[in-house]
mmCIF file of C-alpha atoms and ligand atoms in Angstrom:
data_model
loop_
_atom_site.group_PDB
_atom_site.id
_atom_site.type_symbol
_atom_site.label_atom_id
_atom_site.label_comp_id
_atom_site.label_asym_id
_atom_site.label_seq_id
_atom_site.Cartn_x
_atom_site.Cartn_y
_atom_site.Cartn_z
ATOM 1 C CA UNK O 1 124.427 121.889 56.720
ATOM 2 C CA UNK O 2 122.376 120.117 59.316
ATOM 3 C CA UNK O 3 124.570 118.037 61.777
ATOM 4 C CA UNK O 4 124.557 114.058 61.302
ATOM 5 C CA UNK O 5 120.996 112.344 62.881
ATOM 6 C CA UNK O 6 121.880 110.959 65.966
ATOM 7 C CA UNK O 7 120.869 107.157 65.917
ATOM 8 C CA UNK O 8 117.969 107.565 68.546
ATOM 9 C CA UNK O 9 118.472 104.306 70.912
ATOM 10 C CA UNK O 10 115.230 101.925 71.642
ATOM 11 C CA UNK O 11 115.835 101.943 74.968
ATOM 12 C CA UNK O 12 116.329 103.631 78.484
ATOM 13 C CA UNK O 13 117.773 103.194 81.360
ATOM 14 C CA UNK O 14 115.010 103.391 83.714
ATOM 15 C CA UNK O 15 116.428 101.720 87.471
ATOM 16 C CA UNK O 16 120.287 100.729 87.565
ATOM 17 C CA UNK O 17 121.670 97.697 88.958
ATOM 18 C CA UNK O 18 122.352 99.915 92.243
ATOM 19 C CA UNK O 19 119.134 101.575 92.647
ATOM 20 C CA UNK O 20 117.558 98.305 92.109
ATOM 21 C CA UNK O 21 119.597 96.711 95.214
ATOM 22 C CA UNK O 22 118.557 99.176 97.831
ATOM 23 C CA UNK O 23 115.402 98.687 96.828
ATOM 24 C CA UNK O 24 115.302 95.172 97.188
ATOM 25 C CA UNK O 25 117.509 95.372 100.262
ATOM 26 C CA UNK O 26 114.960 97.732 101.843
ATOM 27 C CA UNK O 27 112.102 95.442 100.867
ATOM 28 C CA UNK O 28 113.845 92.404 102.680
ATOM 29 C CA UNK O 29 113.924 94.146 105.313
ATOM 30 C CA UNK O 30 110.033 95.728 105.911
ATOM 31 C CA UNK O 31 108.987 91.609 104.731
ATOM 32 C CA UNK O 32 111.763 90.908 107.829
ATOM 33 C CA UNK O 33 109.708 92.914 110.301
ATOM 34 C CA UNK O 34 106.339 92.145 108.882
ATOM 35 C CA UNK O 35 106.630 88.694 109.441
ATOM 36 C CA UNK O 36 108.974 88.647 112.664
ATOM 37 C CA UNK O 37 106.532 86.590 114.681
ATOM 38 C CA UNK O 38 105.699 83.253 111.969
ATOM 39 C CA UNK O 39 104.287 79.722 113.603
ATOM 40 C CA UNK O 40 106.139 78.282 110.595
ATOM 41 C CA UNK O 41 108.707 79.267 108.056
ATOM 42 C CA UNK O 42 107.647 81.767 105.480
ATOM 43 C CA UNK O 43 106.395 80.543 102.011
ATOM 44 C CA UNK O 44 108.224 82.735 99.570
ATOM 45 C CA UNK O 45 105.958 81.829 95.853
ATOM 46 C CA UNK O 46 107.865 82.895 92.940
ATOM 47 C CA UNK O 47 105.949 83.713 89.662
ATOM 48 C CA UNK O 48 107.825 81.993 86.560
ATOM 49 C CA UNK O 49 109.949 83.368 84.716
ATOM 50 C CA UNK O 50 110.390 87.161 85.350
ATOM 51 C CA UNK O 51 110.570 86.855 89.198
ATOM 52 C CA UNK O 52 113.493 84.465 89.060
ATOM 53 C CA UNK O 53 116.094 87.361 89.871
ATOM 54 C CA UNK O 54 114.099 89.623 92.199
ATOM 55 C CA UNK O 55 113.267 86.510 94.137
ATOM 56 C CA UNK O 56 116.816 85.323 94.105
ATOM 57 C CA UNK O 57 118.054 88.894 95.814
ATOM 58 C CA UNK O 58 115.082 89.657 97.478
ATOM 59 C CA UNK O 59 115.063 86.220 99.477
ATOM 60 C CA UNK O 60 118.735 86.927 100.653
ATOM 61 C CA UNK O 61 117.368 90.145 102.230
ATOM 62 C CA UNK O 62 114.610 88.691 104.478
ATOM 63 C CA UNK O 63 116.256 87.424 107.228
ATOM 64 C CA UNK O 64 113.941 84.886 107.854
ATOM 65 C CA UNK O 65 113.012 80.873 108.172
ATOM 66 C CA UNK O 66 111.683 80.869 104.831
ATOM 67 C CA UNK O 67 111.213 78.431 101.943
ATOM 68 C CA UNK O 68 110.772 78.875 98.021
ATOM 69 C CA UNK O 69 108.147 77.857 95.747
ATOM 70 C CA UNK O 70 107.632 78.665 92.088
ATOM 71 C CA UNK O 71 103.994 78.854 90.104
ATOM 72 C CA UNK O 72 104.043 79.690 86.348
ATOM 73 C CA UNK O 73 100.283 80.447 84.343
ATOM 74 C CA UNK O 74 99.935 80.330 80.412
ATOM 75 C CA UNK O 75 97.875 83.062 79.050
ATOM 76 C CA UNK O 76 95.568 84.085 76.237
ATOM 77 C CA UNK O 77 97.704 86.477 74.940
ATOM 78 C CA UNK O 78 101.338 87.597 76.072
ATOM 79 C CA UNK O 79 103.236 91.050 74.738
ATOM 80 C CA UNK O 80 102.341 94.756 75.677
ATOM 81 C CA UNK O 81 99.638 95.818 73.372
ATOM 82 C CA UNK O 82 97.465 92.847 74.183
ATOM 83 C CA UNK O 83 95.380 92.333 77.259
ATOM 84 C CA UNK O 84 96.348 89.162 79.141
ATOM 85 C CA UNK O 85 93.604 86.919 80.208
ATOM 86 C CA UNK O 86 95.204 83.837 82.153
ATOM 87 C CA UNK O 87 93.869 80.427 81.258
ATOM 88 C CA UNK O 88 95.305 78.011 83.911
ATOM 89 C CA UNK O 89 97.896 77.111 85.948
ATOM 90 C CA UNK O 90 100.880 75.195 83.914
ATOM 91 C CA UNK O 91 103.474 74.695 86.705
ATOM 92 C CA UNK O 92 101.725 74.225 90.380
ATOM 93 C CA UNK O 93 103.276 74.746 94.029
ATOM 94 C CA UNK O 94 104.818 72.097 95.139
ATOM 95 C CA UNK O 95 103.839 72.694 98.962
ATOM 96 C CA UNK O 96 100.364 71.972 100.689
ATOM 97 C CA UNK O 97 100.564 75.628 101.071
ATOM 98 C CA UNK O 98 97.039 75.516 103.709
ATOM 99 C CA UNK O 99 97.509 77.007 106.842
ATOM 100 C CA UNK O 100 100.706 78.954 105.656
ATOM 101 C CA UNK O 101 102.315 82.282 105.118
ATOM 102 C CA UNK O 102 102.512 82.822 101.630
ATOM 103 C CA UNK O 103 104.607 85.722 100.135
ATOM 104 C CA UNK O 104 103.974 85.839 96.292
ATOM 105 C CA UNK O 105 106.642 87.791 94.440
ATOM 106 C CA UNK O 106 106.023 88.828 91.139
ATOM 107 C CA UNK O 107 107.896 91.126 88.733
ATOM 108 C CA UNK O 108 105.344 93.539 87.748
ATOM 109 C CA UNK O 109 101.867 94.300 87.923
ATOM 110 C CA UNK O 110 100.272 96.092 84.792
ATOM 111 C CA UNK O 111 96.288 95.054 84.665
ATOM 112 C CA UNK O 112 96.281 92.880 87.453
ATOM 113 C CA UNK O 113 94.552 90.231 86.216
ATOM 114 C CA UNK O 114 97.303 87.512 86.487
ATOM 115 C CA UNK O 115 97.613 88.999 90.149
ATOM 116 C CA UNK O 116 94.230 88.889 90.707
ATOM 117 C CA UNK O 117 94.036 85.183 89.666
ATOM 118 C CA UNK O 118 97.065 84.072 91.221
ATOM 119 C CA UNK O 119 95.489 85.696 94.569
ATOM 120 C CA UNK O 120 92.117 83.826 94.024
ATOM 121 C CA UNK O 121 93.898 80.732 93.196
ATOM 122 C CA UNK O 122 95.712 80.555 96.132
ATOM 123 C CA UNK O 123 93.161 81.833 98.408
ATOM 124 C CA UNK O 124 91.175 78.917 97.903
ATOM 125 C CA UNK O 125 93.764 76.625 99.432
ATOM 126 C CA UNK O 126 92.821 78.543 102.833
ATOM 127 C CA UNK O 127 96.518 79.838 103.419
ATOM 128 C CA UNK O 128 97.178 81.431 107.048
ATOM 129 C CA UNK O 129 98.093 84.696 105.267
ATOM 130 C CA UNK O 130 98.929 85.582 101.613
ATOM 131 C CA UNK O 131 100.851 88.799 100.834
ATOM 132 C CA UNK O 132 101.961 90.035 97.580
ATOM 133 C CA UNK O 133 105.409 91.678 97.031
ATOM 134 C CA UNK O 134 105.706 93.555 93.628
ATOM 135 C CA UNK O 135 109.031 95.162 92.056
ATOM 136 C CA UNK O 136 107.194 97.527 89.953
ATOM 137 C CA UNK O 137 103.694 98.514 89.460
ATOM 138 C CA UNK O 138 102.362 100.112 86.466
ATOM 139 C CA UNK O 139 99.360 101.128 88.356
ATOM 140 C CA UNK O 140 97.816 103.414 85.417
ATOM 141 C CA UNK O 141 97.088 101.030 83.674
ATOM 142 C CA UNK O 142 95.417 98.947 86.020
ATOM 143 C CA UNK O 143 91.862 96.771 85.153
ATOM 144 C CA UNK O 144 91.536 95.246 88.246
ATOM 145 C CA UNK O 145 92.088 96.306 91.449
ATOM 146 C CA UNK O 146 94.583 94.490 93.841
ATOM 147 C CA UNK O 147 95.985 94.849 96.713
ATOM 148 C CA UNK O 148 99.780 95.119 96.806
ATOM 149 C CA UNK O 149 101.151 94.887 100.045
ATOM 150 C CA UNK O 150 105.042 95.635 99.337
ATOM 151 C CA UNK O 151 105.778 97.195 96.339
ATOM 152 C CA UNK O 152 109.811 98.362 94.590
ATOM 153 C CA UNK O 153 108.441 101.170 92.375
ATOM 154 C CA UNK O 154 105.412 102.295 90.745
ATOM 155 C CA UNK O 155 106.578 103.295 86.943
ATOM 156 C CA UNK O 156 104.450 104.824 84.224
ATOM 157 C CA UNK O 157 103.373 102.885 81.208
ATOM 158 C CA UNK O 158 106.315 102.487 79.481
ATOM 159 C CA UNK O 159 107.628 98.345 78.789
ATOM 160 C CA UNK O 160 110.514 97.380 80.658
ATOM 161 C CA UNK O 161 113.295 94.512 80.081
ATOM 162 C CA UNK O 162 115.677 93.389 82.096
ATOM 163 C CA UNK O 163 116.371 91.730 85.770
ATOM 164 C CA UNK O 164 113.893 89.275 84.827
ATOM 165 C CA UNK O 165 111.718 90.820 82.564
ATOM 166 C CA UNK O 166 111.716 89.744 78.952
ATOM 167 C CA UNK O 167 110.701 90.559 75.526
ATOM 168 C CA UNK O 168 109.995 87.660 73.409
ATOM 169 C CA UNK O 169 112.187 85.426 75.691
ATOM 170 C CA UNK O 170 115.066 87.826 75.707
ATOM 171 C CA UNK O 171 117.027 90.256 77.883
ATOM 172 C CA UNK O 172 115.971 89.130 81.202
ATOM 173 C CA UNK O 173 120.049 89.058 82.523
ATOM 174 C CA UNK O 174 120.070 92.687 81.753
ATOM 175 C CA UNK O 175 121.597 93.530 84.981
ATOM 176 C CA UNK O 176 119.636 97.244 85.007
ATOM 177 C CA UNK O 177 115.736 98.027 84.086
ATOM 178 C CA UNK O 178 115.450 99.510 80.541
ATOM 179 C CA UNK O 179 112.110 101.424 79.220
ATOM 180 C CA UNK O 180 112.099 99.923 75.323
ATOM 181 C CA UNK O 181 110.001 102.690 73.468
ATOM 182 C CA UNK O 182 110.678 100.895 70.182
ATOM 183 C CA UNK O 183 109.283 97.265 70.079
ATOM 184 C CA UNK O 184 108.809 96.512 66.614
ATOM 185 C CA UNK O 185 112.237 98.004 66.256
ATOM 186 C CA UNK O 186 113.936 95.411 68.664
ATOM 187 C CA UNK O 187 111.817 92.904 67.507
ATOM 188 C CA UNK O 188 113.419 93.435 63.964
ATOM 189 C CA UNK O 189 116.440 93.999 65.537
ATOM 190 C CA UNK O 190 117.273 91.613 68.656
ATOM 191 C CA UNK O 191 120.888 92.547 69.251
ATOM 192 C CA UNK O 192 119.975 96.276 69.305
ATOM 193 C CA UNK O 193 120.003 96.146 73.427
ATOM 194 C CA UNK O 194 123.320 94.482 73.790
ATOM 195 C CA UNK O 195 125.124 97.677 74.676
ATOM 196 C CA UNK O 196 123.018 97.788 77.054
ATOM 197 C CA UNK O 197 124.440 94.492 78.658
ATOM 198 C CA UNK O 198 127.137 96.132 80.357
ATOM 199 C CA UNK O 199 125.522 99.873 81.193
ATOM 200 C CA UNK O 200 124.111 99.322 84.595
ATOM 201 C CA UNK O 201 124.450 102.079 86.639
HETATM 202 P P1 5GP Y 1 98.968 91.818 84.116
HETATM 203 O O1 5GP Y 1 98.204 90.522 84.210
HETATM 204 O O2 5GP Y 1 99.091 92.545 85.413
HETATM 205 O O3 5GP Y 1 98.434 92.696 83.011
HETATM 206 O O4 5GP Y 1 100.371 91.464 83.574
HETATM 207 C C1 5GP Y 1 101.335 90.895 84.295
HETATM 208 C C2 5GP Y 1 102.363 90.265 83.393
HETATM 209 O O5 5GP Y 1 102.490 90.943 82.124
HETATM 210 C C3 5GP Y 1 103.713 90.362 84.030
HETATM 211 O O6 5GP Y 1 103.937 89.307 84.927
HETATM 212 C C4 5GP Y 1 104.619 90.356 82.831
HETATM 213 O O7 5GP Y 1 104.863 89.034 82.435
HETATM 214 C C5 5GP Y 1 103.819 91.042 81.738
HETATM 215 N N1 5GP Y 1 104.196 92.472 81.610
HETATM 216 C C6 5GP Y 1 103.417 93.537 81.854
HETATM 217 N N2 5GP Y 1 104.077 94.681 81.619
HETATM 218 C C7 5GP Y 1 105.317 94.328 81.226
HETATM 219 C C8 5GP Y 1 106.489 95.073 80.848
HETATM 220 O O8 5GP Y 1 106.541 96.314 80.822
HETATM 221 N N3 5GP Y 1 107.579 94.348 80.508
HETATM 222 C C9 5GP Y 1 107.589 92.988 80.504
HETATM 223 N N4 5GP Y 1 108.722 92.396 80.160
HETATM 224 N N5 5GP Y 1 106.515 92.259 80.857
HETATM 225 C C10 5GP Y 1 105.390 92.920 81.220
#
């Protein structure tokens, strides 16, 4: 008799909750040197919603004179499978950001187009300097090229939830990064990750 099927779980831990602060510790810490010598006080730009936690840690690493600004875009399309085109700008910076350092943080890059907008957005306001920090980087799959100036990890093409990453609105206070490999699965079945909740390292 064959033994029982094991119930094969949607999802994978991919960077715990400790890998993921000595990461961002470490990244605090090159942006700390990088920008040692500043006229003004660093613009730190978060991109709404997925940066929200990375930002948050990330910020108390950079031992800096440094203030925080949030942008979000709406897209064409949102999810994995689809290509995302962005349309426009639906929350904008709140600072006359000309003649500053800005330090865009952003959760992950995957084609770089919503990079490569964001960049050519803000470019046009004729910052001093504009830098982009990047937890992860799926750069396989990349469309367009951009440049990534500090980056946490480059990870294959696999989707990810969790420290600020979503799918369909959920799972971003996932304290580790999980790989899903079953979408339509969790998208069936929401509450499928919430072991998950409390397996962080
Ligand atoms: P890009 O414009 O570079 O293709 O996509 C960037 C955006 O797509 C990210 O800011 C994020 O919102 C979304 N995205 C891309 N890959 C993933 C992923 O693996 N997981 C999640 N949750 N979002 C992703």
């Amino acid at each position: 008799m064959s033994p029982p099927a094991q119930p094969v779980s949607p999802a994978r831990l991919l960077f715990s909750e400790e890998q993921l602060r000595r990461r961002v510790a470490a990244l605090g810490a090159e942006i700390t040197r990088a920008y040692a010598e500043l006229p003004e006080s660093l613009v730190v730009v978060g991109v709404l919603k997925g940066s929200t936690l990375f930002l948050a840690d990330l910020l108390r690493s950079i031992r800096l004179d440094a203030e925080i600004d949030f942008i979000a875009i709406s897209s064409y399309a949102q999810g994995p499978d689809t290509q995302s085109g962005v349309v426009r700008i639906v929350k904008d910076l709140d600072h006359d950001v000309s003649a500053r350092d800005l330090l865009l943080v952003e959760d992950i890059v995957d084609t770089g187009l919503t990079l490569n907008y964001l960049r050519r957005t803000l470019l046009e306001r004729e910052p001093r300097s504009l830098a982009t920090v990047a937890l992860l980087d799926k750069a396989a799959r990349r469309i367009v090229p951009v440049p990534i100036e500090y980056r946490g990890f480059e990870i294959p093409d696999v989707f990810v939830v969790g420290y600020g990453l979503d799918f369909q609105g959920r799972y971003r206070n996932l304290r580790a990064i999980q790989a899903v490999s079953d979408l339509a699965r969790l998208a069936n079945e929401p509450r499928l990750l919430e072991p998950a909740w409390w397996r962080n390292t």
